[in-house]
CSV table of C-alpha atoms in Angstrom, one decimal:
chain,number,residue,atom,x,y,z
A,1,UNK,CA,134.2,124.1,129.9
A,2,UNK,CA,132.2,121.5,128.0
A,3,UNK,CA,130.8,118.7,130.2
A,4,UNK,CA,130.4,116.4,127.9
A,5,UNK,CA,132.2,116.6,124.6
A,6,UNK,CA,132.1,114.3,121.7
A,7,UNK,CA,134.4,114.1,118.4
A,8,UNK,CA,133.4,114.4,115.7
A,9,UNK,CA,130.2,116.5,115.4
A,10,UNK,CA,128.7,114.9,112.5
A,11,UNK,CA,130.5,112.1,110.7
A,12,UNK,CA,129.5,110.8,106.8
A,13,UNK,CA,131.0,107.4,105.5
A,14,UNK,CA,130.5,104.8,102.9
A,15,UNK,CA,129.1,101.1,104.1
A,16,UNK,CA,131.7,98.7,105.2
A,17,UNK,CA,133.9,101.1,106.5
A,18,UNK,CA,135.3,101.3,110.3
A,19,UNK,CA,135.1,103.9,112.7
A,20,UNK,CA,135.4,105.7,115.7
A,21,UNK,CA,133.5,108.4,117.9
A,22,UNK,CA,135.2,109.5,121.0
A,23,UNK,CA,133.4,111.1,124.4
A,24,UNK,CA,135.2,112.6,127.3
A,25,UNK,CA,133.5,114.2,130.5
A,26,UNK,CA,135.4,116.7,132.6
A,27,UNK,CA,132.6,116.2,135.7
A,28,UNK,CA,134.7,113.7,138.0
A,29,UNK,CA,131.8,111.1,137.2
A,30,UNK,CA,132.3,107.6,137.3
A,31,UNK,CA,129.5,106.1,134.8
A,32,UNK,CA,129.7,106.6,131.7
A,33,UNK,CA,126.8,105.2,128.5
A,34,UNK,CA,126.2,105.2,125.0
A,35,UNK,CA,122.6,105.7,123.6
A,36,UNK,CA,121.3,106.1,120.0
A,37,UNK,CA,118.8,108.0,118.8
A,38,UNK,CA,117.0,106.8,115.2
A,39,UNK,CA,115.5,108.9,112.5
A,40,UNK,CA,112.1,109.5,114.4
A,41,UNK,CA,113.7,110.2,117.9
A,42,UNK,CA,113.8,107.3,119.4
A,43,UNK,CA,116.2,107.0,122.3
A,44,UNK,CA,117.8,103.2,123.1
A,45,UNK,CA,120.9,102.7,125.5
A,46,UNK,CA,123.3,100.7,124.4
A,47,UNK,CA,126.3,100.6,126.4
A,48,UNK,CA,127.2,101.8,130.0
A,49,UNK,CA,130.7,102.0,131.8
A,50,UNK,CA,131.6,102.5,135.1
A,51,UNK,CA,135.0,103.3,135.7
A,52,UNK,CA,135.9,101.1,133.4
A,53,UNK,CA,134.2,98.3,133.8
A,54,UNK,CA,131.2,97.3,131.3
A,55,UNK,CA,127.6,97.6,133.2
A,56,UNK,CA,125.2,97.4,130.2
A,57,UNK,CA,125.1,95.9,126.9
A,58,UNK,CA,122.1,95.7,125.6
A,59,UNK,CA,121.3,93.8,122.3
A,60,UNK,CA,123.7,95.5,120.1
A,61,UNK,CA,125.4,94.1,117.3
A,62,UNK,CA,129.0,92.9,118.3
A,63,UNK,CA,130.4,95.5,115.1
A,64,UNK,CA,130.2,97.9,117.8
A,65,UNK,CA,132.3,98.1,120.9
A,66,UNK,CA,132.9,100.6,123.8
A,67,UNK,CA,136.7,101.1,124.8
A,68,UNK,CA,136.8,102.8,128.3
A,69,UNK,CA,140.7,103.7,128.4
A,70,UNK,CA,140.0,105.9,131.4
A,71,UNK,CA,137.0,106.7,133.2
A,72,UNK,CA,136.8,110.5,131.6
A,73,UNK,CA,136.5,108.8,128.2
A,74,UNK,CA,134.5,106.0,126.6
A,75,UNK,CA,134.8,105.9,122.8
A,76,UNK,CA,132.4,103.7,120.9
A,77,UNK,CA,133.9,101.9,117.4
A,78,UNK,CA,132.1,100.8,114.7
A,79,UNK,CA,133.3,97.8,111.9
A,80,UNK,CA,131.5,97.5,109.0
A,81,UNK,CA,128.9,100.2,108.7
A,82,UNK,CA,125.3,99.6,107.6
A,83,UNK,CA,123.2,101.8,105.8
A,84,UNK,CA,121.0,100.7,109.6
A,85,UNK,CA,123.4,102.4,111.1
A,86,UNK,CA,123.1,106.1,110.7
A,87,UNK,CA,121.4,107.5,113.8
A,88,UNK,CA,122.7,110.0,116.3
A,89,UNK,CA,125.3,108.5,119.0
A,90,UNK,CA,124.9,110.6,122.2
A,91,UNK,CA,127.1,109.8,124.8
A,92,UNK,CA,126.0,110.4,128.6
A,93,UNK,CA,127.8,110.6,132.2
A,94,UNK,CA,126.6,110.2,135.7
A,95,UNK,CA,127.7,110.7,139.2
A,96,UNK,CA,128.4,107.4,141.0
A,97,UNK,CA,128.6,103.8,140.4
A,98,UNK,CA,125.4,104.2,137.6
A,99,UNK,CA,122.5,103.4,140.3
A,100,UNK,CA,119.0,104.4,139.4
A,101,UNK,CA,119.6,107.6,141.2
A,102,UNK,CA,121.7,109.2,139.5
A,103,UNK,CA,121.0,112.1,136.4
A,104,UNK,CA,122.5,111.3,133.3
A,105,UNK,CA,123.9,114.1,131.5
A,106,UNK,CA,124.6,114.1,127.5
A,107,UNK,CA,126.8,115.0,125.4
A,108,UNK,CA,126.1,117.2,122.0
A,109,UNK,CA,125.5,114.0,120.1
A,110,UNK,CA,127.4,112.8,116.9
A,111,UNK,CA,125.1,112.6,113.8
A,112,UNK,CA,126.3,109.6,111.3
A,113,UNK,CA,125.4,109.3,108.3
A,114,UNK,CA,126.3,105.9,106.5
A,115,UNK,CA,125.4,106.1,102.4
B,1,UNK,CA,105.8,96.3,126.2
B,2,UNK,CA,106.7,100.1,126.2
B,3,UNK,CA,107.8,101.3,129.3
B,4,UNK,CA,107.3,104.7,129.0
B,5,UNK,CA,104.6,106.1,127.2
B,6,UNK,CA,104.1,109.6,125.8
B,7,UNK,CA,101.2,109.6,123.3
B,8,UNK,CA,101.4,113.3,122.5
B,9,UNK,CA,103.9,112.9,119.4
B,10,UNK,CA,103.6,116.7,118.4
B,11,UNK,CA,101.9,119.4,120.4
B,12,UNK,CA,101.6,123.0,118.4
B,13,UNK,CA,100.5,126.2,120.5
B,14,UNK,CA,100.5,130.2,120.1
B,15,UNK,CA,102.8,131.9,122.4
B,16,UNK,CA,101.4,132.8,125.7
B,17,UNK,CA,99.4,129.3,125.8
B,18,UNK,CA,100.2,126.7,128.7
B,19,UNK,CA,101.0,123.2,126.9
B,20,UNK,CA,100.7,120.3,129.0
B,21,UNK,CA,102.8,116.9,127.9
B,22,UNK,CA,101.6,113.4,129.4
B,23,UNK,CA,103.7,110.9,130.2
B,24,UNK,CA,102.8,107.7,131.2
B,25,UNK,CA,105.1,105.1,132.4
B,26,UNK,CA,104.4,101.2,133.3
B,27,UNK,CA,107.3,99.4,136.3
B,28,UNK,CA,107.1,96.8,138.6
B,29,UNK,CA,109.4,98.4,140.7
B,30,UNK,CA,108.1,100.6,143.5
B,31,UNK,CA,111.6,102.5,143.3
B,32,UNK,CA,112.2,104.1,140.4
B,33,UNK,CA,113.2,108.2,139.5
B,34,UNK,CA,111.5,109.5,136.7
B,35,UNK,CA,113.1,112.3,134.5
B,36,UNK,CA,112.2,114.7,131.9
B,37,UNK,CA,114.1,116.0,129.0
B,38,UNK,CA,114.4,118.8,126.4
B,39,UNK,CA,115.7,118.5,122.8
B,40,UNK,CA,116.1,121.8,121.6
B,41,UNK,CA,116.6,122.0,117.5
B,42,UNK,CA,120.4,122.2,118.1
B,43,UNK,CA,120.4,118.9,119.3
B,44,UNK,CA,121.9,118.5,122.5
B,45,UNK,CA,119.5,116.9,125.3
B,46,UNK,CA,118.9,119.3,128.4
B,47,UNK,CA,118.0,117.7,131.9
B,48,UNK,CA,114.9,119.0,133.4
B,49,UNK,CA,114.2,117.6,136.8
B,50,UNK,CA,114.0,114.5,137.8
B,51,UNK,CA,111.3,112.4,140.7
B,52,UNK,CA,111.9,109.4,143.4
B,53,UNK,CA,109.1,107.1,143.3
B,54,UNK,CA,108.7,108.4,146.7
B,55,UNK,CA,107.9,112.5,146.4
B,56,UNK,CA,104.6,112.9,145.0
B,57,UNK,CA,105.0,116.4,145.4
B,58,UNK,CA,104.1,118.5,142.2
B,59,UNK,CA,107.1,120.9,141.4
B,60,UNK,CA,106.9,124.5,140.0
B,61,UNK,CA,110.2,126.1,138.5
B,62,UNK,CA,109.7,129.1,136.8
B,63,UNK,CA,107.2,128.3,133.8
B,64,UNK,CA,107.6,124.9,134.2
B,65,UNK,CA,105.7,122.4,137.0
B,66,UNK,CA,105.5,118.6,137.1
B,67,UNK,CA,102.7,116.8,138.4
B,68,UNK,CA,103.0,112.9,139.3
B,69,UNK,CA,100.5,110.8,140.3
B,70,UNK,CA,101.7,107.3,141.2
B,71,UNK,CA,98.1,106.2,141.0
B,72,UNK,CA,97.8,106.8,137.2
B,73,UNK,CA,100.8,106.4,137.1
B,74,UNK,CA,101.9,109.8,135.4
B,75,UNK,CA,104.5,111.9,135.1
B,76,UNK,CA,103.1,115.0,133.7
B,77,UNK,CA,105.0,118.5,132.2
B,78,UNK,CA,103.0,121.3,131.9
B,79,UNK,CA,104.8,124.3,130.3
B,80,UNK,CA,103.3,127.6,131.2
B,81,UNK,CA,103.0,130.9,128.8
B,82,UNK,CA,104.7,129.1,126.0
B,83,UNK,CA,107.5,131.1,124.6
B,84,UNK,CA,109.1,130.7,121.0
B,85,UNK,CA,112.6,129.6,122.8
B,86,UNK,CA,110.5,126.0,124.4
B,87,UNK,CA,110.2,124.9,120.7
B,88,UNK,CA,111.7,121.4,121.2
B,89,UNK,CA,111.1,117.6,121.3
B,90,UNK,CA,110.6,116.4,125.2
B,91,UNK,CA,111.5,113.3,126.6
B,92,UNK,CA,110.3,111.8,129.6
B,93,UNK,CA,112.3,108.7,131.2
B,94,UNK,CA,112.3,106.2,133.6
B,95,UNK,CA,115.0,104.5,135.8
B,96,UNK,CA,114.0,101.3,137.8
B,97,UNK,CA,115.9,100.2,141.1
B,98,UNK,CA,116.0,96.6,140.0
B,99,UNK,CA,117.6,97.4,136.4
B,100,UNK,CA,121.1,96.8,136.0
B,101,UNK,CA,123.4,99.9,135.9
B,102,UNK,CA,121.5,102.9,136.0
B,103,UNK,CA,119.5,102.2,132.3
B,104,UNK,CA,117.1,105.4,131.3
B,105,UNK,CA,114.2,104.0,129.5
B,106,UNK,CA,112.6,107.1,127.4
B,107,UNK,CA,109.3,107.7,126.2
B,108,UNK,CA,109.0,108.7,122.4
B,109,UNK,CA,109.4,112.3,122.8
B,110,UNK,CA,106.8,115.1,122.1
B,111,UNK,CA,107.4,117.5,119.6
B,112,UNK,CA,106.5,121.2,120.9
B,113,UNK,CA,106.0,124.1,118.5
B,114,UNK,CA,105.5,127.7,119.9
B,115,UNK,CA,104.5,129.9,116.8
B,116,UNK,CA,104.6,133.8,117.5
């Protein structure tokens, strides 16, 4: 019945390793995004899809990339982790073709830690 | 220049007390929603309510009432008879017409703490 659902739940890694964190959304919505949230809360977008297609990219380092292979799912990979890069990945969906209108609603969130 | 500004970083009340949590936002768009969020210690961000540039009305739903002011330009939460359960961090956000993609721009967050 999860909404929004995001795998895995917390993830721990070494620097320099690659990897993955998948979202699906089981609401019919067309848009989905990525955010990240730092150690003191802060909230930044960084990527947003709608059905399939890439709408937003902020200034994010080209080691991550989205992969949209459907518009339920938009799974955000990582190459080379930096110790910069633990944070907490939430992934977000919204209702049509991501206007300004629209509420965005978020997943659980994926806590990585990168030692 | 921060968009969104909420300059209450950690608000700590008894239970019973109303707690009121500013947000200020700064756009150059005269359509834009405006949302708030809640951040429960679990994690997971909750969606409040959200307001069209366009509704100045205040909005009262159960404990909780907004109040925004486009001529201060505020977006105010006001939490009524705290309970233990609002303990959370809460986020208010912005969404401007003329922004590509439908890009949330959020204030720092408040930290609320309801003691018993």
């Amino acid at each position: 019945d999860t909404a929004v659902s995001q795998t895995p739940k917390y993830l721990v890694t070494q620097m320099g390793n690659d990897k993955s964190i998948k979202c699906e959304q089981n609401l019919g919505h067309d848009t989905m995004y990525w955010y990240k949230q730092d150690s003191k809360k802060f909230l930044k977008i960084m990527f947003s899809y709608n059905n399939k297609e890439l709408i937003i990219n902020e200034t994010v380092p080209n080691r991550f990339s989205p992969k949209s292979p459907d518009k339920a799912h938009l799974n955000l990979h990582i190459n080379s982790l930096e110790l910069g890069d633990s944070a907490v990945y939430f992934c977000a969906s919204s209702p049509s073709g991501g206007t300004y209108t629209d509420t965005q609603y978020f997943g659980p969130g994926t806590r990585l830690t990168v030692l | 220049a921060q968009k969104v500004t909420q300059a209450q970083t950690e608000i700590s009340v008894v239970e019973k007390e109303d707690v009121t949590l500013d947000c200020v936002y700064e756009t150059r768009d005269t359509t834009y929603y405006l949302f708030w969020y809640k951040q429960p210690p679990s994690g997971e961000l909750v969606f409040l309510i959200r307001r069209n540039s366009f509704d100045e009305q205040n909005e009262i739903s159960g404990r909780y009432s907004w109040n925004f002011q486009k001529s201060t330009s505020s977006f105010n939460f006001t939490i009524t008879a705290s309970q233990v359960v609002d303990s959370a961090v809460y986020f208010c956000a912005l969404s401007e017409a003329r922004a590509a993609g439908n890009k949330l721009t959020f204030g720092g967050g408040t930290r609320v703490l309801v003691k018993p």
